[in-house]
Coordinates of C-alpha atoms and ligand atoms in Angstrom, one line a residue:
M1059 CA 0.0 0.0 0.0
D1060 CA 1.1 3.5 -0.7
E1061 CA 2.6 5.1 2.4
T1062 CA 0.2 8.1 2.3
A1063 CA -2.8 5.8 2.2
S1064 CA -1.7 3.9 5.3
P1065 CA -3.4 4.8 8.6
P1066 CA -0.2 6.1 10.2
G1067 CA 0.6 8.2 7.1
A1068 CA -3.0 9.5 7.0
A1069 CA -2.9 10.3 10.7
R1070 CA 0.3 12.3 10.3
T1071 CA -1.3 14.2 7.4
L1072 CA -4.4 14.9 9.4
W1073 CA -2.4 16.1 12.4
A1074 CA -0.5 18.5 10.1
L1075 CA -3.8 19.8 8.7
T1076 CA -5.3 20.5 12.1
S1077 CA -2.6 23.1 12.9
G1078 CA -4.4 26.4 13.7
Q1079 CA -7.6 24.6 14.7
R1080 CA -6.2 22.4 17.5
G1081 CA -7.4 24.8 20.2
R1082 CA -11.0 24.6 18.9
Y1083 CA -10.8 20.9 18.6
A1084 CA -9.5 20.6 22.2
A1085 CA -12.5 22.8 23.3
A1086 CA -14.9 20.5 21.4
V1087 CA -13.5 17.4 23.0
S1088 CA -13.6 19.0 26.5
A1089 CA -17.2 20.1 26.0
M1090 CA -18.0 16.6 25.0
A1091 CA -16.3 15.2 28.1
V1092 CA -18.1 17.5 30.4
G1093 CA -21.4 16.7 28.7
T1094 CA -20.7 13.0 29.0
V1095 CA -20.0 13.2 32.8
F1096 CA -23.4 15.0 33.3
L1097 CA -25.1 12.3 31.3
L1098 CA -23.6 9.5 33.3
L1099 CA -24.4 11.2 36.5
V1100 CA -28.1 10.6 35.9
P1101 CA -28.1 6.8 36.7
Y1102 CA -26.0 7.5 39.8
V1103 CA -28.6 10.1 41.1
L1104 CA -31.4 7.7 40.2
K1105 CA -29.7 4.9 42.1
R1106 CA -29.4 7.0 45.3
A1107 CA -33.0 8.1 45.1
L1108 CA -34.3 4.6 44.5
D1109 CA -32.2 3.1 47.3
A1110 CA -33.6 5.8 49.6
L1111 CA -37.1 5.0 48.4
V1112 CA -36.9 1.3 49.4
S1113 CA -35.3 2.1 52.7
D1114 CA -37.4 3.8 55.4
E1115 CA -35.6 7.1 55.2
V1116 CA -37.7 8.3 52.2
D1117 CA -38.9 11.8 52.4
L1118 CA -40.5 13.6 49.5
T1119 CA -39.1 17.1 49.8
G1120 CA -35.7 16.0 51.2
T1121 CA -34.8 13.2 48.8
L1122 CA -37.1 12.7 45.8
L1123 CA -37.6 16.3 44.7
P1124 CA -33.9 17.3 44.8
A1125 CA -33.1 14.1 42.9
A1126 CA -35.6 14.9 40.2
G1127 CA -34.3 18.4 40.0
L1128 CA -30.8 17.1 39.8
I1129 CA -31.7 14.8 36.9
V1130 CA -33.4 17.6 35.0
L1131 CA -30.3 19.8 35.6
C1132 CA -27.9 17.0 34.4
Y1133 CA -29.9 16.6 31.2
A1134 CA -30.0 20.3 30.6
L1135 CA -26.2 20.7 31.1
H1136 CA -25.6 17.6 28.9
G1137 CA -27.6 19.3 26.2
F1138 CA -25.8 22.6 26.6
F1139 CA -22.3 21.0 26.4
T1140 CA -23.4 18.8 23.4
F1141 CA -24.4 22.0 21.6
L1142 CA -21.0 23.6 22.4
R1143 CA -19.2 20.4 21.2
G1144 CA -21.1 20.4 17.9
R1145 CA -20.5 24.0 17.3
W1146 CA -16.8 24.0 18.0
A1147 CA -16.2 20.7 16.2
A1148 CA -18.0 22.1 13.1
Q1149 CA -16.0 25.3 13.2
A1150 CA -12.7 23.4 13.5
S1151 CA -13.5 21.0 10.7
E1152 CA -14.8 23.8 8.4
G1153 CA -11.6 25.7 9.1
I1154 CA -9.5 22.7 8.3
T1155 CA -11.3 21.8 5.1
R1156 CA -11.3 25.4 4.0
G1157 CA -7.5 25.4 4.4
L1158 CA -7.3 22.1 2.6
R1159 CA -9.4 23.2 -0.4
H1160 CA -7.3 26.3 -0.6
R1161 CA -4.0 24.4 -0.5
L1162 CA -5.3 21.9 -3.2
Y1163 CA -6.5 24.8 -5.4
E1164 CA -3.2 26.6 -5.1
Q1165 CA -1.3 23.4 -5.8
L1166 CA -3.4 22.7 -9.0
E1167 CA -2.6 26.2 -10.2
R1168 CA 1.1 25.6 -9.7
L1169 CA 1.5 22.1 -11.0
P1170 CA 3.3 21.9 -14.3
C1171 CA 1.3 21.6 -17.5
A1172 CA 2.8 18.1 -18.0
Y1173 CA 0.9 17.0 -14.9
H1174 CA -2.4 18.3 -16.2
D1175 CA -1.8 16.6 -19.5
R1176 CA -1.9 13.3 -17.7
A1177 CA -4.5 13.9 -15.0
E1178 CA -8.2 13.6 -15.8
T1179 CA -10.1 16.7 -15.0
G1180 CA -13.1 14.7 -13.6
D1181 CA -10.8 12.8 -11.2
L1182 CA -9.2 16.1 -10.0
V1183 CA -12.6 17.7 -9.4
Q1184 CA -13.7 14.6 -7.4
R1185 CA -10.6 14.8 -5.3
C1186 CA -11.2 18.5 -4.6
S1187 CA -14.9 18.0 -3.8
S1188 CA -16.0 14.6 -2.5
D1189 CA -12.7 13.5 -1.0
V1190 CA -12.5 16.8 0.9
E1191 CA -16.1 16.3 2.0
T1192 CA -15.3 12.8 3.3
V1193 CA -12.4 14.3 5.3
R1194 CA -14.7 17.1 6.6
V1195 CA -17.4 14.6 7.8
F1196 CA -14.6 12.5 9.4
L1197 CA -13.2 15.6 11.3
A1198 CA -16.6 17.0 12.2
A1199 CA -18.4 13.9 13.4
Q1200 CA -16.4 10.8 13.5
V1201 CA -13.3 11.9 15.4
V1202 CA -15.4 13.3 18.2
E1203 CA -17.7 10.2 18.1
I1204 CA -14.7 7.9 18.6
A1205 CA -13.6 10.1 21.5
R1206 CA -17.1 10.1 23.0
V1207 CA -17.5 6.3 22.9
S1208 CA -14.0 5.8 24.3
L1209 CA -14.9 8.2 27.1
F1210 CA -18.2 6.5 27.8
L1211 CA -16.4 3.2 28.3
I1212 CA -13.6 4.8 30.3
V1213 CA -16.1 6.5 32.7
A1214 CA -18.8 3.8 32.8
I1215 CA -16.6 0.8 33.3
P1216 CA -15.0 2.0 36.6
I1217 CA -18.5 3.1 37.9
M1218 CA -19.8 -0.4 37.2
L1219 CA -16.8 -2.1 38.7
S1220 CA -17.1 0.0 41.9
Q1221 CA -20.7 -1.1 42.3
D1222 CA -20.7 -4.8 41.6
L1223 CA -18.3 -7.2 39.9
T1224 CA -20.8 -9.8 38.7
M1225 CA -23.2 -7.3 37.3
S1226 CA -20.3 -5.6 35.5
A1227 CA -19.4 -8.8 33.8
L1228 CA -23.0 -9.4 32.9
S1229 CA -23.4 -5.9 31.5
L1230 CA -20.3 -6.0 29.3
A1231 CA -20.5 -9.6 28.2
L1232 CA -21.7 -8.9 24.6
V1233 CA -20.1 -5.5 24.1
P1234 CA -16.9 -6.9 22.5
V1235 CA -19.0 -9.1 20.3
I1236 CA -21.1 -6.1 19.2
I1237 CA -18.0 -4.1 18.3
F1238 CA -16.2 -7.0 16.6
F1239 CA -19.3 -7.9 14.6
A1240 CA -19.7 -4.3 13.4
L1241 CA -16.1 -4.0 12.4
L1242 CA -16.1 -7.3 10.6
F1243 CA -19.3 -6.4 8.7
F1244 CA -18.3 -2.9 7.6
R1245 CA -15.0 -4.1 6.5
R1246 CA -16.7 -6.6 4.3
V1247 CA -19.3 -4.3 2.7
R1248 CA -16.7 -1.6 2.0
T1249 CA -16.2 -3.0 -1.6
L1250 CA -20.0 -2.8 -2.0
F1251 CA -20.0 0.8 -0.9
Q1252 CA -17.3 1.5 -3.4
Q1253 CA -19.1 -0.2 -6.2
V1254 CA -22.2 1.8 -5.5
D1255 CA -20.1 5.0 -5.6
E1256 CA -18.5 4.0 -8.9
S1257 CA -21.8 3.0 -10.4
E1258 CA -23.3 6.4 -9.5
G1259 CA -20.2 8.1 -11.0
S1260 CA -20.6 6.3 -14.3
L1261 CA -24.4 7.2 -14.3
T1262 CA -23.5 10.8 -13.8
T1263 CA -20.9 10.6 -16.6
V1264 CA -23.5 9.3 -19.1
I1265 CA -25.9 12.1 -18.2
Q1266 CA -23.2 14.7 -18.4
E1267 CA -21.8 13.5 -21.7
N1268 CA -25.3 13.5 -23.2
L1269 CA -26.1 17.0 -22.0
T1270 CA -22.9 18.4 -23.3
G1271 CA -23.2 16.5 -26.6
V1272 CA -26.9 16.7 -27.0
R1273 CA -26.7 18.2 -30.5
V1274 CA -24.1 15.6 -31.7
V1275 CA -26.3 12.8 -30.3
R1276 CA -29.3 14.1 -32.3
A1277 CA -27.4 14.9 -35.4
F1278 CA -26.2 11.3 -35.6
A1279 CA -29.6 9.9 -34.6
R1280 CA -28.0 8.2 -31.6
Q1281 CA -30.8 8.9 -29.1
D1282 CA -32.0 5.3 -28.9
Y1283 CA -28.6 4.0 -28.4
E1284 CA -27.9 6.6 -25.7
I1285 CA -31.2 5.9 -23.9
E1286 CA -30.4 2.2 -24.0
K1287 CA -27.0 2.9 -22.5
F1288 CA -28.5 5.0 -19.8
L1289 CA -31.2 2.4 -18.9
E1290 CA -28.5 -0.2 -18.6
R1291 CA -26.4 1.9 -16.2
N1292 CA -29.5 3.0 -14.3
G1293 CA -30.5 -0.7 -13.8
E1294 CA -27.0 -1.6 -12.6
F1295 CA -27.1 1.2 -10.1
R1296 CA -30.5 0.2 -8.8
D1297 CA -29.4 -3.5 -8.4
L1298 CA -26.3 -2.4 -6.4
E1299 CA -28.3 0.0 -4.2
Y1300 CA -30.8 -2.8 -3.6
R1301 CA -28.1 -5.2 -2.7
L1302 CA -26.6 -2.7 -0.3
F1303 CA -29.9 -2.0 1.4
R1304 CA -30.6 -5.7 1.8
V1305 CA -27.2 -6.3 3.3
L1306 CA -27.5 -3.3 5.6
S1307 CA -30.9 -4.2 6.8
N1308 CA -29.7 -7.7 7.7
Y1309 CA -26.9 -6.1 9.6
W1310 CA -28.9 -3.6 11.6
T1311 CA -31.5 -6.3 12.5
L1312 CA -28.8 -8.7 13.7
S1313 CA -26.9 -6.1 15.6
D1314 CA -30.2 -4.9 17.2
L1315 CA -30.7 -8.4 18.3
L1316 CA -27.3 -8.5 20.0
V1317 CA -27.9 -5.1 21.7
L1318 CA -31.3 -6.1 22.9
S1319 CA -29.9 -9.4 24.2
Q1320 CA -27.3 -7.5 26.2
L1321 CA -30.0 -5.3 27.7
G1322 CA -32.1 -8.4 28.4
I1323 CA -29.3 -10.1 30.2
V1324 CA -28.9 -7.1 32.6
L1325 CA -32.6 -6.9 33.1
I1326 CA -33.1 -10.5 33.9
G1327 CA -29.8 -11.2 35.7
G1328 CA -30.2 -7.9 37.7
G1329 CA -33.8 -8.7 38.6
Y1330 CA -32.6 -12.1 39.9
F1331 CA -29.8 -10.7 42.0
V1332 CA -32.2 -8.1 43.5
M1333 CA -34.7 -10.8 44.5
Q1334 CA -31.8 -12.8 46.0
G1335 CA -30.8 -9.7 47.8
S1336 CA -27.2 -9.6 46.6
I1337 CA -27.7 -6.1 45.0
S1338 CA -30.0 -3.2 45.8
L1339 CA -32.8 -2.1 43.5
G1340 CA -30.9 1.1 43.0
T1341 CA -27.8 -0.7 41.7
W1342 CA -29.9 -2.7 39.3
V1343 CA -31.4 0.5 37.8
L1344 CA -27.9 2.1 37.8
F1345 CA -26.6 -0.8 35.6
W1346 CA -29.6 -0.8 33.4
W1347 CA -29.4 2.9 32.8
L1348 CA -25.7 3.1 32.3
L1349 CA -25.8 0.3 29.8
R1350 CA -28.8 1.8 28.0
T1351 CA -26.8 5.1 27.6
I1352 CA -23.7 3.6 26.2
I1353 CA -24.8 0.6 24.2
W1354 CA -26.3 2.4 21.2
P1355 CA -23.3 4.6 20.5
V1356 CA -21.0 1.6 21.1
R1357 CA -23.0 -0.3 18.5
H1358 CA -22.5 2.5 16.0
I1359 CA -18.8 2.7 16.6
G1360 CA -18.1 -0.2 14.3
R1361 CA -19.6 1.8 11.5
V1362 CA -17.6 4.9 12.4
L1363 CA -14.4 2.9 12.6
A1364 CA -15.2 1.4 9.2
D1365 CA -15.8 4.8 7.7
T1366 CA -12.4 5.8 9.0
G1367 CA -11.1 3.6 6.3
K1368 CA -12.9 5.7 3.8
A1369 CA -11.4 8.8 5.2
T1370 CA -7.9 7.2 5.1
V1371 CA -8.3 6.5 1.4
A1372 CA -9.6 10.1 0.7
I1373 CA -6.7 11.6 2.6
G1374 CA -4.3 9.4 0.6
R1375 CA -5.8 10.6 -2.7
I1376 CA -5.6 14.2 -1.6
R1377 CA -2.0 13.7 -0.5
E1378 CA -1.1 12.4 -3.9
I1379 CA -1.9 15.8 -5.3
L1380 CA -0.3 17.8 -2.5
D1381 CA 2.9 15.8 -2.7
K1382 CA 3.5 16.4 -6.5
A1383 CA 6.3 18.8 -7.1
P1384 CA 4.9 22.2 -8.3
E1385 CA 6.7 24.2 -11.1
S1386 CA 10.1 24.9 -9.6
I1387 CA 10.2 28.2 -7.7
D1388 CA 11.9 30.9 -9.6
E1389 CA 14.6 32.7 -7.9
T1390 CA 15.8 34.6 -10.9
A1391 CA 15.1 38.3 -10.9
G1392 CA 12.0 39.3 -12.9
E1393 CA 13.7 41.7 -15.4
P1394 CA 11.7 42.5 -18.4
V1395 CA 12.1 40.0 -21.2
R1396 CA 12.8 41.4 -24.6
G1397 CA 15.0 41.2 -27.7
D1398 CA 15.7 38.8 -30.5
I1399 CA 14.5 35.2 -30.2
A1400 CA 17.2 32.6 -31.1
V1401 CA 16.2 28.9 -31.1
E1402 CA 19.1 26.4 -31.7
N1403 CA 18.9 22.7 -32.2
L1404 CA 15.8 22.4 -30.1
S1405 CA 14.3 18.9 -29.6
F1406 CA 11.3 18.1 -27.4
A1407 CA 8.8 15.3 -26.7
Y1408 CA 5.8 15.3 -24.4
G1409 CA 6.4 12.7 -21.8
D1410 CA 7.4 9.4 -23.4
G1411 CA 5.8 10.4 -26.7
P1412 CA 7.4 10.8 -30.1
A1413 CA 9.5 13.9 -30.9
A1414 CA 7.2 17.0 -31.3
L1415 CA 10.2 19.2 -32.2
D1416 CA 13.2 17.7 -33.8
D1417 CA 16.5 19.6 -33.9
L1418 CA 14.8 22.9 -34.8
S1419 CA 16.6 26.2 -35.3
I1420 CA 15.1 29.5 -36.0
T1421 CA 15.7 33.2 -35.3
I1422 CA 13.2 36.0 -35.0
A1423 CA 14.4 39.6 -34.8
E1424 CA 12.9 42.1 -32.4
G1425 CA 9.8 43.7 -33.9
E1426 CA 9.6 41.2 -36.8
T1427 CA 6.4 39.6 -37.8
V1428 CA 6.8 35.9 -38.7
A1429 CA 4.3 33.2 -39.7
L1430 CA 4.6 29.6 -38.8
L1431 CA 2.8 27.4 -41.3
G1432 CA 2.4 23.6 -41.5
P1433 CA 0.0 20.7 -41.1
P1434 CA -1.6 19.9 -37.7
G1435 CA 0.9 18.2 -35.5
A1436 CA 3.9 19.8 -37.2
G1437 CA 5.0 21.3 -33.8
K1438 CA 4.0 24.9 -34.1
S1439 CA 2.1 25.2 -30.8
T1440 CA 4.8 23.2 -29.1
L1441 CA 7.4 25.7 -30.1
V1442 CA 5.3 28.5 -28.6
N1443 CA 4.7 26.4 -25.4
L1444 CA 8.4 26.1 -25.0
L1445 CA 9.0 29.8 -25.6
V1446 CA 6.7 30.8 -22.7
R1447 CA 8.0 28.0 -20.4
L1448 CA 4.8 26.1 -20.2
Y1449 CA 7.1 23.1 -20.6
D1450 CA 10.8 23.0 -19.9
Y1451 CA 13.1 21.7 -22.7
E1452 CA 16.3 19.8 -22.1
Q1453 CA 17.9 19.5 -25.5
G1454 CA 19.0 22.6 -27.4
S1455 CA 18.5 26.2 -26.5
I1456 CA 16.1 29.0 -26.7
R1457 CA 17.5 32.5 -26.1
I1458 CA 15.6 35.7 -25.9
G1459 CA 17.7 38.9 -25.9
G1460 CA 20.7 36.6 -25.5
R1461 CA 19.5 35.0 -22.3
E1462 CA 18.5 31.3 -22.0
V1463 CA 14.8 31.0 -21.5
R1464 CA 15.2 28.2 -19.0
D1465 CA 17.1 30.6 -16.7
L1466 CA 14.6 33.5 -17.0
N1467 CA 11.9 34.2 -14.5
R1468 CA 8.9 32.3 -15.5
D1469 CA 6.4 35.0 -14.8
A1470 CA 8.5 37.6 -16.5
V1471 CA 8.6 35.4 -19.6
R1472 CA 4.9 34.8 -19.6
S1473 CA 4.0 38.4 -19.1
A1474 CA 6.1 39.5 -22.0
F1475 CA 3.9 37.3 -24.3
G1476 CA 0.4 38.2 -25.3
M1477 CA -1.1 34.9 -26.4
V1478 CA -4.3 34.3 -28.4
L1479 CA -5.2 30.7 -28.6
Q1480 CA -7.3 29.0 -31.2
D1481 CA -10.1 28.3 -28.8
P1482 CA -9.7 31.0 -26.3
F1483 CA -11.1 30.6 -22.8
L1484 CA -13.3 33.4 -21.5
F1485 CA -14.3 33.6 -17.9
S1486 CA -18.0 34.0 -16.8
K1487 CA -17.4 37.7 -16.2
T1488 CA -18.2 40.9 -18.1
V1489 CA -16.7 41.5 -21.5
R1490 CA -14.7 44.3 -20.1
E1491 CA -13.3 42.1 -17.3
N1492 CA -12.3 39.5 -19.9
V1493 CA -10.5 42.1 -22.0
V1494 CA -8.6 43.7 -19.1
I1495 CA -7.3 40.5 -17.5
G1496 CA -3.7 41.2 -18.6
R1497 CA -3.8 44.9 -17.6
S1498 CA -6.4 45.6 -15.0
T1499 CA -5.5 49.3 -14.8
A1500 CA -6.3 50.1 -18.5
A1501 CA -8.5 53.1 -19.1
D1502 CA -11.8 52.8 -21.0
H1503 CA -10.6 54.4 -24.1
E1504 CA -7.7 51.9 -24.3
V1505 CA -10.0 49.0 -23.9
E1506 CA -12.1 50.4 -26.7
E1507 CA -9.1 51.0 -28.9
S1508 CA -8.0 47.4 -28.5
A1509 CA -11.5 46.1 -29.2
R1510 CA -11.7 48.2 -32.4
A1511 CA -8.4 46.8 -33.5
A1512 CA -9.7 43.3 -32.9
D1513 CA -12.9 44.2 -34.8
I1514 CA -15.1 43.3 -31.9
H1515 CA -16.1 46.8 -30.6
G1516 CA -19.1 47.0 -33.0
N1517 CA -20.5 43.7 -31.7
I1518 CA -19.9 44.7 -28.1
V1519 CA -21.8 48.0 -28.2
E1520 CA -24.7 46.2 -29.8
F1521 CA -25.1 44.1 -26.6
E1522 CA -27.7 45.5 -24.3
E1523 CA -25.2 46.3 -21.6
G1524 CA -22.3 46.9 -23.9
Y1525 CA -18.9 46.2 -22.2
D1526 CA -20.7 45.3 -19.0
T1527 CA -22.5 42.3 -20.6
R1528 CA -21.7 39.1 -18.9
V1529 CA -20.2 36.3 -20.9
G1530 CA -21.1 32.6 -20.5
E1531 CA -23.7 30.7 -18.8
R1532 CA -25.5 33.6 -17.2
G1533 CA -25.0 36.1 -20.0
V1534 CA -24.5 36.2 -23.7
T1535 CA -23.1 33.3 -25.6
L1536 CA -20.4 34.5 -27.9
S1537 CA -19.7 32.7 -31.2
G1538 CA -16.3 31.1 -31.7
G1539 CA -15.2 34.0 -33.8
Q1540 CA -16.3 36.6 -31.3
R1541 CA -14.5 34.8 -28.5
Q1542 CA -11.3 34.8 -30.6
R1543 CA -11.7 38.5 -31.2
V1544 CA -12.2 39.3 -27.5
A1545 CA -9.0 37.3 -26.9
I1546 CA -7.2 39.3 -29.5
A1547 CA -8.4 42.5 -27.9
R1548 CA -7.1 41.2 -24.6
A1549 CA -3.7 40.4 -26.0
L1550 CA -3.4 43.8 -27.8
L1551 CA -4.4 45.7 -24.6
M1552 CA -1.4 44.1 -22.8
N1553 CA 0.8 45.8 -25.5
P1554 CA 3.1 42.8 -25.1
E1555 CA 6.7 42.6 -26.3
F1556 CA 5.7 39.4 -28.1
L1557 CA 2.3 38.8 -29.7
V1558 CA 1.4 35.2 -30.5
L1559 CA -1.7 34.4 -32.5
D1560 CA -2.1 30.6 -32.5
D1561 CA -4.5 30.0 -35.4
S1562 CA -6.6 32.7 -33.8
L1563 CA -8.5 33.8 -36.9
S1564 CA -9.8 30.4 -37.8
A1565 CA -13.4 31.1 -36.7
V1566 CA -13.8 34.6 -38.2
D1567 CA -15.1 35.3 -41.7
T1568 CA -12.7 36.5 -44.3
K1569 CA -13.8 40.1 -44.2
T1570 CA -13.2 40.3 -40.4
E1571 CA -9.9 38.5 -40.8
A1572 CA -8.8 41.1 -43.3
H1573 CA -9.8 43.9 -41.0
I1574 CA -7.8 42.4 -38.1
L1575 CA -4.8 41.7 -40.3
R1576 CA -4.9 45.4 -41.3
S1577 CA -4.9 46.5 -37.7
L1578 CA -2.0 44.2 -37.0
A1579 CA -0.2 45.6 -40.0
E1580 CA -0.7 49.1 -38.6
R1581 CA 0.9 48.0 -35.3
R1582 CA 3.9 46.4 -37.1
G1583 CA 7.1 46.9 -35.2
R1584 CA 5.3 47.5 -31.9
H1585 CA 5.5 43.8 -31.1
T1586 CA 7.5 40.9 -32.2
T1587 CA 4.6 38.9 -33.8
I1588 CA 4.3 35.2 -34.3
L1589 CA 1.3 34.1 -36.4
I1590 CA 0.5 30.5 -36.5
A1591 CA -1.7 30.0 -39.5
H1592 CA -3.4 27.4 -41.5
R1593 CA -4.9 29.9 -44.0
L1594 CA -2.4 31.5 -46.2
S1595 CA -4.0 34.9 -46.0
S1596 CA -2.3 35.7 -42.7
T1597 CA 1.1 34.7 -44.0
R1598 CA 1.1 37.6 -46.5
L1599 CA 1.4 39.9 -43.5
A1600 CA 4.6 38.3 -42.3
D1601 CA 8.1 39.5 -42.9
R1602 CA 9.2 35.9 -43.1
I1603 CA 7.4 32.6 -43.2
F1604 CA 8.6 29.4 -41.7
V1605 CA 7.0 26.2 -43.1
M1606 CA 7.1 23.4 -40.5
D1607 CA 6.6 19.6 -40.7
H1608 CA 7.4 16.8 -38.3
G1609 CA 8.9 19.1 -35.8
R1610 CA 11.3 20.7 -38.3
I1611 CA 11.6 23.8 -40.5
V1612 CA 11.3 22.6 -44.0
E1613 CA 11.3 26.0 -45.8
Q1614 CA 11.8 29.6 -44.8
G1615 CA 11.8 33.0 -46.5
T1616 CA 9.6 35.9 -47.6
H1617 CA 6.4 35.2 -49.4
D1618 CA 7.9 36.1 -52.7
E1619 CA 11.0 34.0 -52.1
L1620 CA 9.0 31.0 -51.2
L1621 CA 6.7 31.3 -54.2
E1622 CA 9.8 31.5 -56.3
A1623 CA 11.3 28.4 -54.7
G1624 CA 8.4 26.2 -55.8
G1625 CA 8.4 24.1 -52.6
P1626 CA 5.5 23.2 -50.3
Y1627 CA 4.5 26.8 -49.7
S1628 CA 4.0 27.6 -53.4
R1629 CA 2.0 24.4 -53.9
L1630 CA -0.2 25.4 -51.0
W1631 CA -0.6 28.8 -52.4
T1632 CA -1.8 27.5 -55.7
I1633 CA -4.4 25.3 -54.1
Q1634 CA -5.6 27.8 -51.6
G1635 CA -4.9 31.0 -53.5
A1636 CA -7.9 30.5 -55.8
L1637 CA -10.2 30.2 -52.7
E1638 CA -9.0 33.4 -51.1
E1639 CA -8.9 35.9 -53.9
D1640 CA -11.2 38.2 -51.9
I1641 CA -8.8 38.5 -49.0
E1642 CA -5.9 38.8 -51.4
R1643 CA -7.5 41.9 -52.9
D1644 CA -8.2 43.3 -49.4
L1645 CA -4.7 42.6 -48.2
S1646 CA -2.9 44.0 -51.2
R1647 CA -4.4 47.3 -50.1
V1648 CA -2.9 46.9 -46.7
T1649 CA 0.5 45.7 -47.7
H1650 CA 1.1 48.2 -50.4
T1651 CA 0.1 51.3 -48.6
Ligands
LIG2638 P1 0.7 22.0 -34.3 O1 0.5 23.2 -33.4 O2 1.6 22.2 -35.4 O3 -0.6 21.5 -34.7 P2 1.6 20.6 -31.9 O4 2.7 21.4 -31.5 O5 0.3 20.9 -31.2 O6 1.4 20.8 -33.5 O7 1.9 19.1 -31.8 C1 3.1 18.5 -32.1 C2 3.1 17.0 -31.7 O8 3.0 17.0 -30.3 C3 1.8 16.3 -32.2 O9 2.3 15.0 -32.5 C4 0.9 16.3 -31.0 O10 0.1 15.1 -31.0 C5 1.9 16.3 -29.8 N1 1.3 17.0 -28.7 C6 0.9 18.3 -28.6 N2 0.5 18.6 -27.4 C7 0.7 17.5 -26.6 C8 0.4 17.2 -25.3 N3 0.0 18.2 -24.4 N4 0.7 16.0 -24.8 C9 1.2 15.1 -25.6 N5 1.5 15.3 -26.9 C10 1.2 16.5 -27.4

């Protein structure tokens, strides 16, 4: 078993997590202890009153009324301390889980991209939500419950022993059997619990996939198949739930039988001893009452201990994330990153995969506009990922302004790059907030200027609330092209040293594309610009074009040079050129003015 999932490892982790909340926890346990003492005082008072009752010393106002008052008071105080215990335990556990969620979130933000490539998002979400919830329940309820039952036994057993040895033996005869039986049972049904969980998970997945892909499902007339699939999973889930309930009801019935037998033994045995005269009526009632108080929680402890196993597993899974090494901490100074880009003999592969870049060399001068062209999988995005240190390379070198990128401050590198991705991500915030993400202090006119350059201003002002319109689930739904243009506005507003457009115009129509290319041409020289393109229209804007394939540069030069050379670029041009005459016409106006 993994060390983190073993009980001692989990206990250490839990102990570390409770730092800052230990005072509250101690208060909760103390309140619980005081409350327990009051509860266990009740049978003692009862015994005294009863023994007085059967003797001749009974006297209503002197013995019985004070006893009754004392019992009421004990219950009231028990209730009060139970309330305090619940409150403090909840505060402590909420504090701890809040800290835990925060640490997990921070860690996920800092883990290298290579980790996220491998991890499944659904699995990570589950670890951050239901595993944390398991730990919370464990901290809030179960830890205190274990302490409470232990205390019950620690207090009740000496009281019993001090009264009568035989009765003590009778009262506790079945207790170990009850605990052992519960432990054994819940250990055995753990796999069943797990199966039910998994089955529920896969049911949720089917629903989720179908909701997300509802159009695809209809377009391919797959409704019947999907309904069939759902019915099947739904049936499996029902069967498992049913099995679980059957097993559980067997268990509760059997363990009820054990508990009631234990109570019966005390009732009958005690009655017999009272008749014999070897114990007093009060002692009999004391044993009966003590046992009645502790036996139900004791019966439940088996369940609690078994659930502890679940918490141990949850903690182990959380630890797996927390123990991963985050992106190495940067100690380099965050000087601004600028200058020429020089890539030399760069090779790179994702994990154990095939080479994504293969001995690639390329130089881009400061202020230059270059286009990277090539079929999907050629390595264009990989080159950019390495430029901004999303991944670290080992073979070859990338220098910006003469300094090795590997040795530059990661944040400084990333903030020098304005990136627009093919399928940009917008947050569920207003349009303005989405644009100013890279530069939150930008003035309104600057925001508008960038939006105009990205040809999205016109769309935005048509929205009812203009720049304050919310994007996403609770606001407008933007088309792919609009999202791309918001992302371009975002990048332009940063006025970055390096501007990267990774196939960012794929979803806009040709007229809009021409407009944006024109704005970019006007800004020529303000940024070093890298255009990743599939359409040739964008490449006309570039000072130089690099044609990539299989992680290498296969051709480079200006548009005219490459046409002349008669290689892959000119072949592409002939095929696509005919399709794009409109843009061509529009662009020639830009490039020749
Ligand atoms: P392009 O941008 O030219 O389409 P990429 O740089 O995205 O090409 O991909 C280059 C190669 O690296 C491809 O074979 C692709 O499958 C692989 N690749 C890209 N991203 C990842 C990733 N995150 N994990 C594993 N392999 C990847």
